[in-house]
Short mmCIF file of C-alpha atoms and ligand atoms in Angstrom, two decimals:
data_model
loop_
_atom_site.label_atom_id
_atom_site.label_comp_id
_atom_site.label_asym_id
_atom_site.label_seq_id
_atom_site.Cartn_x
_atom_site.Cartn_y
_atom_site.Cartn_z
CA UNK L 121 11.93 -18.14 -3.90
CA UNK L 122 14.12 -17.30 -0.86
CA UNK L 123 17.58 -18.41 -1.73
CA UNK L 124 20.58 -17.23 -3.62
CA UNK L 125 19.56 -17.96 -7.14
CA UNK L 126 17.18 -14.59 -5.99
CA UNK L 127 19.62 -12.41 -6.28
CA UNK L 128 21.20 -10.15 -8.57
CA UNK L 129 24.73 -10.03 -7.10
CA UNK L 130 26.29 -10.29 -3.09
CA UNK L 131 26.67 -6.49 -2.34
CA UNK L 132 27.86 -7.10 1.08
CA UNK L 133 29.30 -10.79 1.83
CA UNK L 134 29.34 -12.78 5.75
CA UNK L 135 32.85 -11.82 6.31
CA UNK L 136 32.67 -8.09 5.12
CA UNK L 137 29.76 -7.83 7.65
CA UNK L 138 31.55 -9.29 10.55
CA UNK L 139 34.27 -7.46 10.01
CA UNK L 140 32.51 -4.39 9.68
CA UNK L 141 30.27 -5.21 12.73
CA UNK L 142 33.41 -5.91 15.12
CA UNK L 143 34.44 -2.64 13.91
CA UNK L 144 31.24 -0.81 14.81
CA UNK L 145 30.80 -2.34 18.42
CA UNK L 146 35.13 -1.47 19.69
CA UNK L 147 33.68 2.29 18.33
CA UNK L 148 30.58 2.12 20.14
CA UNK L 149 32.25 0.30 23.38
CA UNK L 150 34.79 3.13 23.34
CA UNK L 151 32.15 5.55 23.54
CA UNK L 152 30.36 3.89 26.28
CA UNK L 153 33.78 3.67 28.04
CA UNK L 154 33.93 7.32 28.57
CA UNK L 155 30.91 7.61 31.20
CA UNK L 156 27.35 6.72 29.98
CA UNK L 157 25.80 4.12 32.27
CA UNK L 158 22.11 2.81 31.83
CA UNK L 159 22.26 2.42 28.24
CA UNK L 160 19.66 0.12 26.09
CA UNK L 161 20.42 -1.07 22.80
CA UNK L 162 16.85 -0.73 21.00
CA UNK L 163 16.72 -3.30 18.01
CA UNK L 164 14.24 -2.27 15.44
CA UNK L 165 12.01 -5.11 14.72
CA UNK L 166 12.45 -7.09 12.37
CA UNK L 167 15.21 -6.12 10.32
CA UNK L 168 17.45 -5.55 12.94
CA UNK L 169 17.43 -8.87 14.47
CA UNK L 170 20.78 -9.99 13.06
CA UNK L 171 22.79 -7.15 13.17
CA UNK L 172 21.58 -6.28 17.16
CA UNK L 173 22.83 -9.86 18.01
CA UNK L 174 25.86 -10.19 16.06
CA UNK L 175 26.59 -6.63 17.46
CA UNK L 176 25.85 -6.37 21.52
CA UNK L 177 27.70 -9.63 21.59
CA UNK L 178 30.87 -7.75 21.09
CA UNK L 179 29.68 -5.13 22.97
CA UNK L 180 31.42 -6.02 26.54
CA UNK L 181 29.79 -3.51 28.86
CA UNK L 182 26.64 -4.04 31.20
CA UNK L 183 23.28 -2.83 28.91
CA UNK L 184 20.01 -4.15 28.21
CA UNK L 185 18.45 -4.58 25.55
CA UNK L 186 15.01 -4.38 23.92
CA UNK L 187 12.76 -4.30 20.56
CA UNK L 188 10.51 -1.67 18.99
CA UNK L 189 8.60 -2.69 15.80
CA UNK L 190 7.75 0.50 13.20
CA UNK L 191 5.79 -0.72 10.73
CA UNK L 192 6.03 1.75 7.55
CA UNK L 193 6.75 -0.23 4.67
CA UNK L 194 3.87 -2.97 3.15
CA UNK L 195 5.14 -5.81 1.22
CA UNK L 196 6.43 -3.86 -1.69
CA UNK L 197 10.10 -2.30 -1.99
CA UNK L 198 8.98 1.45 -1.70
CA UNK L 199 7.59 2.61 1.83
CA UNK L 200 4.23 4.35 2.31
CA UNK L 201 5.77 7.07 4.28
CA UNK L 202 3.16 6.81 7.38
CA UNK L 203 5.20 5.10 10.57
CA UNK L 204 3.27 3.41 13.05
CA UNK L 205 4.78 1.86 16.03
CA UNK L 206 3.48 -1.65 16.88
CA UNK L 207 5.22 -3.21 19.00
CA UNK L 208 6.66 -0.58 22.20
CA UNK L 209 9.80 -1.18 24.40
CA UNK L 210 9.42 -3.32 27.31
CA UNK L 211 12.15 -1.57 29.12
CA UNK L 212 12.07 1.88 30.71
CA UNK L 213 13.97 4.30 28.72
CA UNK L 214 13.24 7.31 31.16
CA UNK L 215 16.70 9.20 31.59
CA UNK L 216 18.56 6.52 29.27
CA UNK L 217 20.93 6.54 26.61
CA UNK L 218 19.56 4.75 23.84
CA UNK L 219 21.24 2.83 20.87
CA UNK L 220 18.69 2.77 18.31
CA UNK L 221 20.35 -0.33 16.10
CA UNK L 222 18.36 -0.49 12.96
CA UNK L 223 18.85 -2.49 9.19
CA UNK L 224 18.81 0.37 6.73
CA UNK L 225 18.32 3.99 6.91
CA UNK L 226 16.44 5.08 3.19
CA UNK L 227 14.30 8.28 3.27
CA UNK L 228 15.04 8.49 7.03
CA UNK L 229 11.14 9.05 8.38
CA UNK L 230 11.17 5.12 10.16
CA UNK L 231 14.03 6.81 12.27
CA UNK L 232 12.74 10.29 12.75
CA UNK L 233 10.04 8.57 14.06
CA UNK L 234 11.10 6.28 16.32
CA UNK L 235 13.55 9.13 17.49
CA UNK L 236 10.70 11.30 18.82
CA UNK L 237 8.87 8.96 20.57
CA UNK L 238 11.89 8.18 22.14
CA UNK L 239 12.17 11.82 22.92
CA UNK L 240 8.58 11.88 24.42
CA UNK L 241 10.01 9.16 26.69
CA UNK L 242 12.47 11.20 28.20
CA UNK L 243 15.44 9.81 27.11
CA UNK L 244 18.72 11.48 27.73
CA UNK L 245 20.30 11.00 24.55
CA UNK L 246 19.87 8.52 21.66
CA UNK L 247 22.44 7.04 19.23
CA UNK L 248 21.55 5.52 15.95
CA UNK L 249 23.37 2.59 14.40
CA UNK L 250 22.65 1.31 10.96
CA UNK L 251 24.33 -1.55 9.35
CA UNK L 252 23.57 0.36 5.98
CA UNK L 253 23.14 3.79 5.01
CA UNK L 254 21.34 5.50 1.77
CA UNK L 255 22.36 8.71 2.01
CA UNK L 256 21.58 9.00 -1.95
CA UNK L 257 17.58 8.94 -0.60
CA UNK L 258 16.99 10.92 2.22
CA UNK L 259 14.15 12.94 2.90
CA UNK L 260 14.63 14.00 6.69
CA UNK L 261 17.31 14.78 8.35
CA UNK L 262 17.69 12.42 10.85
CA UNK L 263 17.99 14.30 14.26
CA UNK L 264 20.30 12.95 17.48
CA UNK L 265 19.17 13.70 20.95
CA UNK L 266 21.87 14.83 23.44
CA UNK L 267 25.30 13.81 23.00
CA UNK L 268 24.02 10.75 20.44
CA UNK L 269 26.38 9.85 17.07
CA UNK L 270 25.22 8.31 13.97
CA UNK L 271 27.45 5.23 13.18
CA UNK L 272 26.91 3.38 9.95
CA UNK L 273 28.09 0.18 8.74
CA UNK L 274 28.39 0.87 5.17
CA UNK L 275 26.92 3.02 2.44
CA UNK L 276 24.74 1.52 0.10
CA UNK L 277 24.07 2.52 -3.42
CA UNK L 278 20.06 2.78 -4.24
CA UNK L 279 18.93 -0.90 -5.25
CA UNK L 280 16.90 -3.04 -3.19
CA UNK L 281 18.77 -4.82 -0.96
CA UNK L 282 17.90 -8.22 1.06
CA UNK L 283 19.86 -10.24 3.88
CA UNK L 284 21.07 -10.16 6.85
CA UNK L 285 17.56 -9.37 8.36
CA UNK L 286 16.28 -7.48 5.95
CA UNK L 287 12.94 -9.06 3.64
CA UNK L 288 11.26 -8.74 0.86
CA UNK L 289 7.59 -10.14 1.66
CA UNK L 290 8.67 -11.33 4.54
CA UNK L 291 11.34 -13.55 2.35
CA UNK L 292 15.55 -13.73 2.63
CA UNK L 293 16.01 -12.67 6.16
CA UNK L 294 17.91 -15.47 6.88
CA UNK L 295 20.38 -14.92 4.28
CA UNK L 296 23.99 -14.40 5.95
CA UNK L 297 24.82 -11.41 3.27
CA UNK L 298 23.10 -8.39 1.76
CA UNK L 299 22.32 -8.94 -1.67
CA UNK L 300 20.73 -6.86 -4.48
CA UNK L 301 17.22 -8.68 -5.46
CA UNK L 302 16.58 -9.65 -9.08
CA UNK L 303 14.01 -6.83 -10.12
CA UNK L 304 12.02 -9.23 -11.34
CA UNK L 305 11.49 -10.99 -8.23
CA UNK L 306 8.82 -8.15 -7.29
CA UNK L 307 8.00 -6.93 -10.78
CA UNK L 308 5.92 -10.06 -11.47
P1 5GP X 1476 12.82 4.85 5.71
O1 5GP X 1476 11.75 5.17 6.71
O2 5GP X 1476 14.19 5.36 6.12
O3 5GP X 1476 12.45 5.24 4.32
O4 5GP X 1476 12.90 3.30 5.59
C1 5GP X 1476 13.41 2.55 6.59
C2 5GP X 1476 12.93 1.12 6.51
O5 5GP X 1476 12.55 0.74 5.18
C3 5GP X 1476 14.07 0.23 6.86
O6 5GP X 1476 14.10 0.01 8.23
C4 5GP X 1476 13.74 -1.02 6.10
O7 5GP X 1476 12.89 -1.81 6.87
C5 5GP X 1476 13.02 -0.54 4.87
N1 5GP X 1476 13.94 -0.45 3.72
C6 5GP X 1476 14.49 0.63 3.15
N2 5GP X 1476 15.28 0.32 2.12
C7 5GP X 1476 15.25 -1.02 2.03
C8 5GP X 1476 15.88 -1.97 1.16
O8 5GP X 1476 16.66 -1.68 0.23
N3 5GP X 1476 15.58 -3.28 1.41
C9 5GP X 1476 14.75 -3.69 2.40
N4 5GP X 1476 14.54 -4.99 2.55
N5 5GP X 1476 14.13 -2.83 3.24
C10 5GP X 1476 14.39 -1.51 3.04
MG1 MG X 1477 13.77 -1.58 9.40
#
């Protein structure tokens, strides 16, 4: 339980995610480039974990960074659709422009969420990037504040996907790649 023999098939291998991730922070750094100051990079706990690192260490402008935990999902693969937040920022987000960096974007209510509390915090704009997108199974739309863009890392088809930060149970977060879980791995 935990390893490779776990999974279905490699959906989205080490290199295709550095690549992609090198990609995402020279778009993002360009963006920051053209004026914003005071911008925080907000990791959503815990999925995120991997993908904030690996990304704000290509990111080579001055910006802090911080957690938020959102707890909506319980240690099955569908989420309950109430979001609760758990864990709150540390740093001040009053008149910032936040990155909002965050594992997978599904039926879209984790980041709706997170986006107006954010919002209530008097942000000036916020961003969102996801390392993977499900377009396919969205339920909100997923609303920007001020001059904010969406940037995704990839698209992913509608399987359960682990890796990279993101569990099952808690389980495979350490895995370097995204991989599609055996089905039976939470059907027994
Ligand atoms: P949403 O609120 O958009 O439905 O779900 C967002 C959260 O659900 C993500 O941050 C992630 O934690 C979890 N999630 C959605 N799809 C998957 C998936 O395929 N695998 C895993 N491990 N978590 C997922
Ligand atoms: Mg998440």
């Amino acid at each position: 339980m935990g390893s490779e023999s776990d999974m279905e098939r490699i959906l989205f291998s080490e290199s295709d995610i550095a690549k992609r991730v090198s990609d995402l922070a020279a778009e993002i750094s360009a963006d920051l480039s053209s004026g914003a100051d005071g911008v925080v990079f907000v990791g959503v706990a815990t999925g995120a974990f991997l993908f904030i690192a690996d990304l704000v260490r290509r990111i080579h402008a001055p910006i802090t960074i911080d957690f938020i935990r959102a707890e909506s999902y319980g240690s099955g693969t569908e989420s309950c659709g109430e979001v609760r937040i758990s864990c709150d920022l540390k740093v001040d987000v009053t008149g910032k422009h936040v990155v909002l960096v965050e594992d997978i974007v599904d039926t879209g209510k984790t980041l709706s969420h997170l986006i107006s509390y954010l919002k209530k915090k008097g942000v000036s704009s916020v961003s969102v990037c996801a390392l993977l997108d499900k377009p396919s199974r969205r339920k909100v739309e997923v609303k920007l504040v001020g001059s904010g863009k969406f940037y995704s890392g990839f698209e992913c088809p509608d399987y359960f996907v682990v890796g990279y930060g993101m569990d099952y149970a808690e389980l495979y977060r350490n895995l370097p790649y995204v991989g599609i879980l055996k089905s039976e791995m939470y059907t027994k």
